[in-house]
Short mmCIF file of C-alpha atoms and ligand atoms in Angstrom, two decimals:
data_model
loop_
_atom_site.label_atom_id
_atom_site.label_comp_id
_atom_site.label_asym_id
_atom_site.label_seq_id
_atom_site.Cartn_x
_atom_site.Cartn_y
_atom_site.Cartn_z
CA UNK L 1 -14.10 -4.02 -50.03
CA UNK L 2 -17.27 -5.81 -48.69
CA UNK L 3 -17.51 -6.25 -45.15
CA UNK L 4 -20.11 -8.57 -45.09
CA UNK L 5 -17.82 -11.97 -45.15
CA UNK L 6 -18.43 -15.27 -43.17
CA UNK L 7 -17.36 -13.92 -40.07
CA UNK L 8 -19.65 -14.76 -37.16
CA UNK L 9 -20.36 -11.80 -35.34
CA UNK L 10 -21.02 -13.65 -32.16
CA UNK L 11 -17.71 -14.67 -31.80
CA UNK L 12 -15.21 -13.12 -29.48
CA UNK L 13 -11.64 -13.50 -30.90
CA UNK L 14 -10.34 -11.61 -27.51
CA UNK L 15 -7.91 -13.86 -25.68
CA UNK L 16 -9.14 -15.20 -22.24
CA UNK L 17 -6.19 -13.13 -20.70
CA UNK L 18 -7.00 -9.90 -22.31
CA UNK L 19 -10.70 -9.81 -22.62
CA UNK L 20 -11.23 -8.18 -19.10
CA UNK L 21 -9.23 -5.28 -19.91
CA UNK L 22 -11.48 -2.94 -20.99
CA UNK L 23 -11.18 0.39 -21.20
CA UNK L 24 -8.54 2.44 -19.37
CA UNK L 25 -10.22 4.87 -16.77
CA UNK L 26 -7.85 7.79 -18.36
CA UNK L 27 -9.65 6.92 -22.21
CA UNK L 28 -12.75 6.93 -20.35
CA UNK L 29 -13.00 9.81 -18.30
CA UNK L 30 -11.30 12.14 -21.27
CA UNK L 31 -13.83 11.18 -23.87
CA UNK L 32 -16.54 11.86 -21.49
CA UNK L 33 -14.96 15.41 -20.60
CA UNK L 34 -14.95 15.94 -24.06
CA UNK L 35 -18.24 14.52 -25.49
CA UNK L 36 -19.31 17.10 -22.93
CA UNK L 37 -16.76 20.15 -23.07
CA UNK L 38 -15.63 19.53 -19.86
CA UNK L 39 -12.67 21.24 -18.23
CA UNK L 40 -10.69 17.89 -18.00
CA UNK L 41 -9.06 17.76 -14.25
CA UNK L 42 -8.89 13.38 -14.85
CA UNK L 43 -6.60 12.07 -16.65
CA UNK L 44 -3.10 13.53 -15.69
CA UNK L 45 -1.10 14.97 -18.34
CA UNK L 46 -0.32 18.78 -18.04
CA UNK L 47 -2.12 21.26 -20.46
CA UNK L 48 0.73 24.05 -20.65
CA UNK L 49 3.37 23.46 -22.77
CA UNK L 50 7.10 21.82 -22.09
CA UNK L 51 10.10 23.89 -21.78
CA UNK L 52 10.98 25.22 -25.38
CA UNK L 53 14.40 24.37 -24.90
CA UNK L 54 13.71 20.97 -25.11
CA UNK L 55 11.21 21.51 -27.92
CA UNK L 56 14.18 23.20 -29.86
CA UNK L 57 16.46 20.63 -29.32
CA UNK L 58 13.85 17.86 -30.68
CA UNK L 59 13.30 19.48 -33.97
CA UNK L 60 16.96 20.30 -34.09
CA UNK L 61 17.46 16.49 -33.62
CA UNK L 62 15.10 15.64 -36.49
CA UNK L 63 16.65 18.26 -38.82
CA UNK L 64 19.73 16.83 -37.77
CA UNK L 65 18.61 13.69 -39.15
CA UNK L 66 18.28 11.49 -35.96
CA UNK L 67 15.39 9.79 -37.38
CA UNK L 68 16.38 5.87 -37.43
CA UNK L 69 15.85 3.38 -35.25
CA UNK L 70 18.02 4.38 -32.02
CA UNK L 71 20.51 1.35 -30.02
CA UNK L 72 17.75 -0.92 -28.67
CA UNK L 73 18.62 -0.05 -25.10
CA UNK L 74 18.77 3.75 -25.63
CA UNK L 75 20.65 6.24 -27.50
CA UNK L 76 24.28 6.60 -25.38
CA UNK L 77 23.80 10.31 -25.21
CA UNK L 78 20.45 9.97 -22.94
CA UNK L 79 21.65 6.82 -20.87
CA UNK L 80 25.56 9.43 -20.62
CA UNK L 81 22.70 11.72 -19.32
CA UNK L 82 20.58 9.59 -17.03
CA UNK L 83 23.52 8.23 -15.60
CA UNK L 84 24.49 12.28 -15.42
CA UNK L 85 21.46 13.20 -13.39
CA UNK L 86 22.12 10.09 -10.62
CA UNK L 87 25.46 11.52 -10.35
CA UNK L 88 24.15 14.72 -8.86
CA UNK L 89 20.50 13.68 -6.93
CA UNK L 90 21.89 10.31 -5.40
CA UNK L 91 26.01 10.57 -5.96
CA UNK L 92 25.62 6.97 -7.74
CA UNK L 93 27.93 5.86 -9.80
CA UNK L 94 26.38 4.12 -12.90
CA UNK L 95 27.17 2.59 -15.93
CA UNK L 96 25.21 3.83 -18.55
CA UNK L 97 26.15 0.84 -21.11
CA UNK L 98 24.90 -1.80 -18.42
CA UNK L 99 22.68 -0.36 -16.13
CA UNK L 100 20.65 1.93 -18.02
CA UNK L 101 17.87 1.20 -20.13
CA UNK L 102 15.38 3.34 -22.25
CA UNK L 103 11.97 2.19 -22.83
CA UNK L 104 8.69 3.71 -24.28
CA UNK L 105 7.37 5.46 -21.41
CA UNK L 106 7.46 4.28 -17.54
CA UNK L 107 4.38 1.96 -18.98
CA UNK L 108 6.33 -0.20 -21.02
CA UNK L 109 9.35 -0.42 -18.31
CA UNK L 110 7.14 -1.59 -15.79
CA UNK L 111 5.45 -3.77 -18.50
CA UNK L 112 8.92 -5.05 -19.73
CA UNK L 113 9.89 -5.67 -16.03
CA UNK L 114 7.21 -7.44 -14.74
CA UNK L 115 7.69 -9.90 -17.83
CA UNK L 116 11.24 -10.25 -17.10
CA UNK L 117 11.14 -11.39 -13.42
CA UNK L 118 7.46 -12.63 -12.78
CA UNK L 119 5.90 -15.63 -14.38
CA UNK L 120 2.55 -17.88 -13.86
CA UNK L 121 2.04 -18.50 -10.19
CA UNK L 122 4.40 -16.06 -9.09
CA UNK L 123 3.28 -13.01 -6.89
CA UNK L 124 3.67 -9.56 -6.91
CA UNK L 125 2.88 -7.44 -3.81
CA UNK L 126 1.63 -3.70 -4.70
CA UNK L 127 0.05 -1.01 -2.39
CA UNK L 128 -3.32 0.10 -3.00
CA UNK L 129 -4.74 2.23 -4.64
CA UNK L 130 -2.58 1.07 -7.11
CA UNK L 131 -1.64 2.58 -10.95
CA UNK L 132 -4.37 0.97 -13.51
CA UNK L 133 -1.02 -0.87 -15.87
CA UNK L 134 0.07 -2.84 -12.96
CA UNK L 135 -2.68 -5.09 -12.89
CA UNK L 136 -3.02 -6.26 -16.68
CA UNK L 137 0.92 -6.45 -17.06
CA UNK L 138 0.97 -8.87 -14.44
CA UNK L 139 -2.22 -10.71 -15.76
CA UNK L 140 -0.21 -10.87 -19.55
CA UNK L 141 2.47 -12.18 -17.33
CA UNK L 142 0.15 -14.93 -15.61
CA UNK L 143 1.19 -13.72 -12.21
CA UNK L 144 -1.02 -12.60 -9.02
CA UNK L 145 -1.17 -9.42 -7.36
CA UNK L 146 -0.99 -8.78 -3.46
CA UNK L 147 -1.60 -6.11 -2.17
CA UNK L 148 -1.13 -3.87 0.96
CA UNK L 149 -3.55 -1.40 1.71
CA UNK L 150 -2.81 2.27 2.23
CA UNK L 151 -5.33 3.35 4.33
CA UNK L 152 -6.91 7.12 4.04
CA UNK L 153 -6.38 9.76 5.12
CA UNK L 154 -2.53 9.67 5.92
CA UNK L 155 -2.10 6.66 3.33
CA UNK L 156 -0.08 4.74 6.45
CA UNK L 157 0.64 0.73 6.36
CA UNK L 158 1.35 -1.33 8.99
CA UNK L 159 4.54 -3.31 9.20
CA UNK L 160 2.27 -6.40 9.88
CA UNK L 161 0.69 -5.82 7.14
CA UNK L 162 3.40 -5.29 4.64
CA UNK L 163 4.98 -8.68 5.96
CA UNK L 164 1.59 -10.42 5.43
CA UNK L 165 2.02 -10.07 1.79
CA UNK L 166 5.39 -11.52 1.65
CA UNK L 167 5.59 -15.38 0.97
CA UNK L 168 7.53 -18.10 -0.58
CA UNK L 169 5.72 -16.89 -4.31
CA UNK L 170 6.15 -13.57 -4.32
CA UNK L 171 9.14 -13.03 -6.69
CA UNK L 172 8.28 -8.77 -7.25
CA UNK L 173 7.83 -5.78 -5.03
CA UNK L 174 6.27 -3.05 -7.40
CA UNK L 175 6.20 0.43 -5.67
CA UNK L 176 5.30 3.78 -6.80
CA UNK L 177 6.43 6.81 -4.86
CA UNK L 178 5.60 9.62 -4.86
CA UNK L 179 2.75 7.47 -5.35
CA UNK L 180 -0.44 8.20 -7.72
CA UNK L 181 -3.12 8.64 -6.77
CA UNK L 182 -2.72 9.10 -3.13
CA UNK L 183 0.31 11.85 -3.44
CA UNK L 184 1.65 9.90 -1.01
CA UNK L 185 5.51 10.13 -0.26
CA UNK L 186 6.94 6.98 1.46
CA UNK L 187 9.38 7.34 4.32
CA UNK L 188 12.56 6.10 4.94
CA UNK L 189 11.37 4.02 7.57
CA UNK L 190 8.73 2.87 5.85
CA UNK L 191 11.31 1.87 2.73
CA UNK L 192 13.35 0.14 5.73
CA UNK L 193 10.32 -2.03 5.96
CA UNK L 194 10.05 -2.57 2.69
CA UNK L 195 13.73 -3.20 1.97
CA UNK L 196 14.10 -5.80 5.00
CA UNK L 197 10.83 -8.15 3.33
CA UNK L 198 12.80 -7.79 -0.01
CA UNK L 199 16.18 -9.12 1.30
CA UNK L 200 14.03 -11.59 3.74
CA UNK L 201 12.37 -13.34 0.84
CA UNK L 202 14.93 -12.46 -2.00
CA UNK L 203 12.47 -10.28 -4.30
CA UNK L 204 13.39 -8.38 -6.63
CA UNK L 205 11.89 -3.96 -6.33
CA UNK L 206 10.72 -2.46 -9.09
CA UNK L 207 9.74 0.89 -8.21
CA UNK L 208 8.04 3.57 -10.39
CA UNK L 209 8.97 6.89 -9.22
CA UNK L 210 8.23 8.99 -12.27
CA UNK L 211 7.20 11.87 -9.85
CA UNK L 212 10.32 12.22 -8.03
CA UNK L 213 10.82 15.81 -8.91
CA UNK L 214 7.27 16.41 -8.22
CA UNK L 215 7.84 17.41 -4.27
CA UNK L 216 5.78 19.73 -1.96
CA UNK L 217 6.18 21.01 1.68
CA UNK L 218 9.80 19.69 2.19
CA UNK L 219 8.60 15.96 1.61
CA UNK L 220 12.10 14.01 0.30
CA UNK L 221 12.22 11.37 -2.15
CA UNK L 222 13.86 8.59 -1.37
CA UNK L 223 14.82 5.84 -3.98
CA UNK L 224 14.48 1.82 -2.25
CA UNK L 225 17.72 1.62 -4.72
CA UNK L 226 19.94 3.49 -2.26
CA UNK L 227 18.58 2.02 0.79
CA UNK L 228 21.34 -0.61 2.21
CA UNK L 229 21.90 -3.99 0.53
CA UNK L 230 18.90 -2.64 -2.09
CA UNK L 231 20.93 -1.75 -5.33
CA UNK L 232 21.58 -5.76 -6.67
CA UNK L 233 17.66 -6.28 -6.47
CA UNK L 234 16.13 -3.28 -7.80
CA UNK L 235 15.21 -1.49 -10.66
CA UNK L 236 14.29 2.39 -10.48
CA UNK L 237 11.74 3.47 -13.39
CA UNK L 238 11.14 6.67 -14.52
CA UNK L 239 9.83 8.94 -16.83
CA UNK L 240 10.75 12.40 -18.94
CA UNK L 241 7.25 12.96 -19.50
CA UNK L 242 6.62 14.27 -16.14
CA UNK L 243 9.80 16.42 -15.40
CA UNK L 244 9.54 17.92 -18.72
CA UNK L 245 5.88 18.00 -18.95
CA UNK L 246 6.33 15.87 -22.59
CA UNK L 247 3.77 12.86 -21.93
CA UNK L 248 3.17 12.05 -25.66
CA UNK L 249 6.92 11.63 -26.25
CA UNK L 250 6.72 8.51 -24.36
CA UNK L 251 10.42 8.62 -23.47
CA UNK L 252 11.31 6.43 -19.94
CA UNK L 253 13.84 4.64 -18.39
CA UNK L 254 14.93 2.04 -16.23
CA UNK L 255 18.22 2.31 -13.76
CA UNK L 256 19.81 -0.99 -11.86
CA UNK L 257 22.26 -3.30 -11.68
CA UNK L 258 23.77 -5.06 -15.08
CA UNK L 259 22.01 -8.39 -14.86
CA UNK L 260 18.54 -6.97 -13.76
CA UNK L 261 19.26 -4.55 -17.03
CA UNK L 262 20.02 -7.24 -19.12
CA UNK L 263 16.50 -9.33 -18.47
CA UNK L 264 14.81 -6.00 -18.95
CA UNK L 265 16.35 -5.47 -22.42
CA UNK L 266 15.70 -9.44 -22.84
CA UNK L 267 11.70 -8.31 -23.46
CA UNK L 268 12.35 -4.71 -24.38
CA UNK L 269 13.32 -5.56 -27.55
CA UNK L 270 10.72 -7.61 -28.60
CA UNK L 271 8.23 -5.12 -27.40
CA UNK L 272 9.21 -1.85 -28.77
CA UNK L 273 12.78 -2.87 -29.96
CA UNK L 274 13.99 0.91 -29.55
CA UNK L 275 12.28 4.08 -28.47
CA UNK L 276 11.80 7.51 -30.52
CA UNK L 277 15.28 8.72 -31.84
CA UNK L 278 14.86 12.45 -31.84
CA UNK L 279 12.81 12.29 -28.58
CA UNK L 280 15.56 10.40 -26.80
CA UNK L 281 17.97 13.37 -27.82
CA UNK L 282 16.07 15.97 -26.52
CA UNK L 283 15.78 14.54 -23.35
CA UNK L 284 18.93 13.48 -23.74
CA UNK L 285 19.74 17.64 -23.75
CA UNK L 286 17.16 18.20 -21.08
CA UNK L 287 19.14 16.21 -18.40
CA UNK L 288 22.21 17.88 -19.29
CA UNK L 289 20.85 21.38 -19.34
CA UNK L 290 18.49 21.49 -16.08
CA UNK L 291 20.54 21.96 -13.08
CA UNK L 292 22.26 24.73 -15.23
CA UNK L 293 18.70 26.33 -15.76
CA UNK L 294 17.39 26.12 -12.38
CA UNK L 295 14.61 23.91 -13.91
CA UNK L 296 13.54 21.96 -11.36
CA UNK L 297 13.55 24.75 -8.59
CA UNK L 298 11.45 25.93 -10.88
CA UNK L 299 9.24 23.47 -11.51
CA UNK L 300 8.98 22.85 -7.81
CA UNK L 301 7.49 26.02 -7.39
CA UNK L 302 5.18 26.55 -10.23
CA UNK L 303 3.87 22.62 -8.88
CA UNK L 304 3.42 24.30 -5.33
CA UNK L 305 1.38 27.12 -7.05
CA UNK L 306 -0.69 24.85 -9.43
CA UNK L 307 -1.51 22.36 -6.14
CA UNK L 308 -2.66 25.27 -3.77
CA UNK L 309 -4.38 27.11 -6.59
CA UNK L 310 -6.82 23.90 -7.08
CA UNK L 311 -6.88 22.64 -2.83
CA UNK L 312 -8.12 26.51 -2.96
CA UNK L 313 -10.75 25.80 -5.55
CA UNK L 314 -11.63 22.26 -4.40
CA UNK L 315 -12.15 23.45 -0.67
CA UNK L 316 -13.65 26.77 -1.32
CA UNK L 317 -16.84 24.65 -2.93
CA UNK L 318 -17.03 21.69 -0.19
CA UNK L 319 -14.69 19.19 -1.49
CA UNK L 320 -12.29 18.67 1.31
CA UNK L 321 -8.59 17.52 0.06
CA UNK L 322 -6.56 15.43 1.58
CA UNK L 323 -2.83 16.24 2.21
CA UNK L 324 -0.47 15.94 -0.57
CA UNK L 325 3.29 15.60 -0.75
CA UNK L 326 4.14 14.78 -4.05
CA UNK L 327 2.71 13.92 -7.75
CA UNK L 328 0.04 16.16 -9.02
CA UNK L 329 -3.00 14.70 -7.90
CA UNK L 330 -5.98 15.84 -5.33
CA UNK L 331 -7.83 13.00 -3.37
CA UNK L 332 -10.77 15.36 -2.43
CA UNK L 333 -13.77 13.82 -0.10
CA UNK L 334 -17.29 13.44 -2.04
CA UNK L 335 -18.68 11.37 1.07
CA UNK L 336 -21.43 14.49 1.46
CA UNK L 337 -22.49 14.64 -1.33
CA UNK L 338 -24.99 11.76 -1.53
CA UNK L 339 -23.75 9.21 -4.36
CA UNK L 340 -23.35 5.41 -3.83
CA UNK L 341 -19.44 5.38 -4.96
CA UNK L 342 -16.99 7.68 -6.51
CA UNK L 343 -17.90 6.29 -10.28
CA UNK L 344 -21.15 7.52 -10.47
CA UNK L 345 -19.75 11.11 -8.58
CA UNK L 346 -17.18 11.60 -11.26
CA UNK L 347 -20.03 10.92 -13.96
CA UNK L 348 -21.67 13.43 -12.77
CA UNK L 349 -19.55 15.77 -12.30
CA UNK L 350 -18.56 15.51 -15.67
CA UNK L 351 -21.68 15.53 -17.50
CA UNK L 352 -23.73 17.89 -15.19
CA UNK L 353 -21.26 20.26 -13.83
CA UNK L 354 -18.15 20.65 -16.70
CA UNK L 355 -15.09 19.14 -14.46
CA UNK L 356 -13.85 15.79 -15.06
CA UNK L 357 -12.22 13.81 -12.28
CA UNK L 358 -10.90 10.32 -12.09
CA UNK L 359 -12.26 7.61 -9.72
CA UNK L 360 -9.96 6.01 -7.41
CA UNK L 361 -11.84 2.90 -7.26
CA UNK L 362 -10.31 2.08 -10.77
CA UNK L 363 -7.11 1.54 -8.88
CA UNK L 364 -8.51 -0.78 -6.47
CA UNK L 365 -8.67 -4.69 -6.99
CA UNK L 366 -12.39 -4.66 -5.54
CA UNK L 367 -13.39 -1.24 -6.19
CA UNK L 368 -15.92 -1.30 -3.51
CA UNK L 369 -12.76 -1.10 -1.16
CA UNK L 370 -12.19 2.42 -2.31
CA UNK L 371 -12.99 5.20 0.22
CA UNK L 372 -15.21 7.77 -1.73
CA UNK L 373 -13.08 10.28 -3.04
CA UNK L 374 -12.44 12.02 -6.56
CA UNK L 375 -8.68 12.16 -7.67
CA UNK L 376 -8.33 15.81 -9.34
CA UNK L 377 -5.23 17.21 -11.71
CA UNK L 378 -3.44 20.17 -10.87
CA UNK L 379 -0.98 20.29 -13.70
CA UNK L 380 -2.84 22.62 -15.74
CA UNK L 381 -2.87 26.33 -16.37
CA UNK L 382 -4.14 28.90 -13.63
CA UNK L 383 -6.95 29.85 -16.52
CA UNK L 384 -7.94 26.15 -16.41
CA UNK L 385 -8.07 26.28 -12.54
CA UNK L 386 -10.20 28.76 -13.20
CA UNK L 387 -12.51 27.89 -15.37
CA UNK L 388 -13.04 24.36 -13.56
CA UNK L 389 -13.92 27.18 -10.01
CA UNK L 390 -16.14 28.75 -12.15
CA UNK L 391 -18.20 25.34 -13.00
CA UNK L 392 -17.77 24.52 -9.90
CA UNK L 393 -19.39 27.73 -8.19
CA UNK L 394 -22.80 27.27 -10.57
CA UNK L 395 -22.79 23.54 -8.25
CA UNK L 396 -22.68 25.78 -5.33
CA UNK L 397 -25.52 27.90 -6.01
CA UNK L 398 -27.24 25.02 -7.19
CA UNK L 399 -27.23 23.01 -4.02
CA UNK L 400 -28.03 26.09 -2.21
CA UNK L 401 -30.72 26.40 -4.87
CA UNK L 402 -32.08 23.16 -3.52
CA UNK L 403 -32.18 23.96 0.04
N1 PMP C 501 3.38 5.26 -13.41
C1 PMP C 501 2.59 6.18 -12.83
C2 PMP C 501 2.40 6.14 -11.36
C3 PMP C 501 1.97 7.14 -13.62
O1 PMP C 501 1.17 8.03 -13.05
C4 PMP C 501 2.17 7.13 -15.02
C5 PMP C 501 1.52 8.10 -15.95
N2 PMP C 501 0.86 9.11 -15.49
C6 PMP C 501 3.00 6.16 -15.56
C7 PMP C 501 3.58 5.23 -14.73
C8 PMP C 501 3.24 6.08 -17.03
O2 PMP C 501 4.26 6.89 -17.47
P1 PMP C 501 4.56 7.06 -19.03
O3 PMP C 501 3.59 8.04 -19.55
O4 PMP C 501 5.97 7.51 -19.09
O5 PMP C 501 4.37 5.72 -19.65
N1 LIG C 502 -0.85 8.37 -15.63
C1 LIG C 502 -1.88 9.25 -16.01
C2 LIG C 502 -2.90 9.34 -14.87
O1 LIG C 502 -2.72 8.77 -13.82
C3 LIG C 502 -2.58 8.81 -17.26
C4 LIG C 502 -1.76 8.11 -18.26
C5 LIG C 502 -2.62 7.36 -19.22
O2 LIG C 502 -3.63 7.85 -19.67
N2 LIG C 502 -2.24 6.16 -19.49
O3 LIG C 502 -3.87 10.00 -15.04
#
């Protein structure tokens, strides 16, 4: 077919909304790790394998023919499951026909959600460093972001500050805890904050905590759902690709209260009408099985493990890491080391030394807010660890070189 038609080249057919996208930091930083064979510590997705159980069960569901389109809202064996698992964390009592809802991924909840309840001129107050979706969903929805800033190194807010953002337009509270990239945890009383500006202003929460089972040091997750008066006005997101370590399945969900549920399904189904059929019943058999395995105890530990093996590395060369207390994410300090801002440090290291790290300015509205710091991913095998410590050693003797 020729190519060569009446098409002006000069023209951009991009929509005004979308054509500042760009590229995602993640796409970015993972082709440049591997245009360069880099040992890829930036985009956060773990390199070992899920649990085979839930592998099994997956081909077992295609074999078993699952393969059609599943209920738009999710198959009723995963939502039976979901509502199974908030049974035993949080001793809720949900209904998994009206207040459960499956969705491709946390991405297109959060996508799906932020369509549902925001619209042009409405605002939606965010903490930042904030997760790179959140800004173009709200853009596609013509709403504004405002955000509160957590400040490094203990990621703390004031309570001035969090009211600050709060105003007769803001319609959406989007939080993510444990929070990426910062590892952060929030508090109770820091939720109490939160949860008192909701009710004050009659928002509605969405919160993405897709890394609730990703804990360290005793820190305890607490969903803004259970806090008092919260339930009617929020919606809980997760995902199955982080407990299960089973990011390309794209399996997520959303937990709340019936109506909030029903505008969520309102856009759901014209975005991705239904999710992955065998996927959803494999995670469907993941939820039931884990408590029985000891799976998350498990995972837990081998999380604590993965996160001191890399601080080790991290510090051992000069890259001081900030305290972490869930997620599985590194915020290390590149101040010394001489470059203007964190995207030209990441470059580097990429290109020159063989580790790939993510910028946190990416999750900034003006990146030159961003403290300088390189966000680093410990969900990868202790031969990866080592491999990126043995890159990172030749650095070593190289500045020492210089010297
Ligand atoms: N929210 C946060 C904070 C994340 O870190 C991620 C992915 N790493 C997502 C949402 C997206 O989750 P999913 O892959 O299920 O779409
Ligand atoms: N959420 C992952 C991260 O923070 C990346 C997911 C993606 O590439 N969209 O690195």
């Amino acid at each position: 077919m020729a190519k060569d038609g009446d098409r002006h080249a000069s023209r951009d057919y991009t929509s005004a909304r979308v054509r500042g996208f760009g590229i995602s930091v993640f796409t970015e930083m993972s082709r440049l790790a591997n245009e360069h064979q880099a040992v890829n510590l930036g985009q956060g997705f773990p390199d070992f394998p899920g649990p085979d159980f839930v592998k099994d069960a997956a081909k077992a569901a295609i074999d078993a023919d699952l393969n059609q389109y599943a209920v738009s809202h999710g198959s009723p064996r995963l939502r039976a499951a979901i509502a199974g698992a908030w049974r035993e964390r949080y001793g809720a009592d949900i209904d998994p026909d009206r207040e459960i809802t499956v969705t491709s991924g946390a991405t297109e909840a959060i996508y799906d959600a932020i369509q549902a309840f925001a619209g042009p001129d409405d605002e939606i107050v965010v903490f930042e460093p904030f997760y790179d979706s959140y800004l173009p969903s709200a853009i596609m929805a013509g709403a504004t972001l405002r955000v509160i800033t957590l400040e490094a190194p203990e990621w703390a807010f004031s309570a001035e500050a969090a009211a600050a953002a709060f105003g007769p337009r803001t319609r959406v509270l989007l939080l993510n805890t444990p929070h990426n990239p910062t590892g952060k945890v929030f508090r109770r009383e820091e939720l109490e904050v939160l949860a008192a500006l909701c009710q004050q202003w009659d928002v509605v929460a969405i919160t993405d905590e897709v890394y609730e089972r990703i804990l360290f040091d005793g820190a305890e997750h607490v969903p803004l759902a259970t806090l008092p008066g919260m339930w009617p006005r929020t919606l809980t997101i997760n995902s199955t690709g982080k407990t299960f370590s089973m990011t390309g399945w794209k399996i997520g969900y959303a937990v709340g209260p019936a109506d909030l549920n029903a505008a969520l399904r309102s856009v759901h189904q014209f975005v991705t009408f239904a999710s992955a059929t065998p996927f959803q019943d494999a995670m469907a058999l993941a939820l039931e099985e884990a408590p029985g395995r000891g799976y998350y105890e498990q995972l837990g530990r081998d999380y604590g493990e993965r996160r001191n093996a890399l601080r080790d590395v991290l510090e051992d060369f000069g890259l001081r890491t900030l305290p972490v207390e869930g997620a599985y994410f590194l915020m290390a300090d590149i101040a010394g080391f001489g470059f203007p801002d964190d995207v030209s440090f990441c470059r580097w290291l990429t290109t020159e030394v063989g580790v790939a790290a993510v910028p946190p300015s990416a999750f900034y509205l003006d990146p030159t807010r961003a403290p300088l710091l390189a966000r680093f991913c410990f969900a990868k095998r202790p031969e990866t660890i080592r491999l990126a410590a043995d890159r990172l050693r030749s650095l070593r003797r190289d500045d020492a070189n210089r010297s």
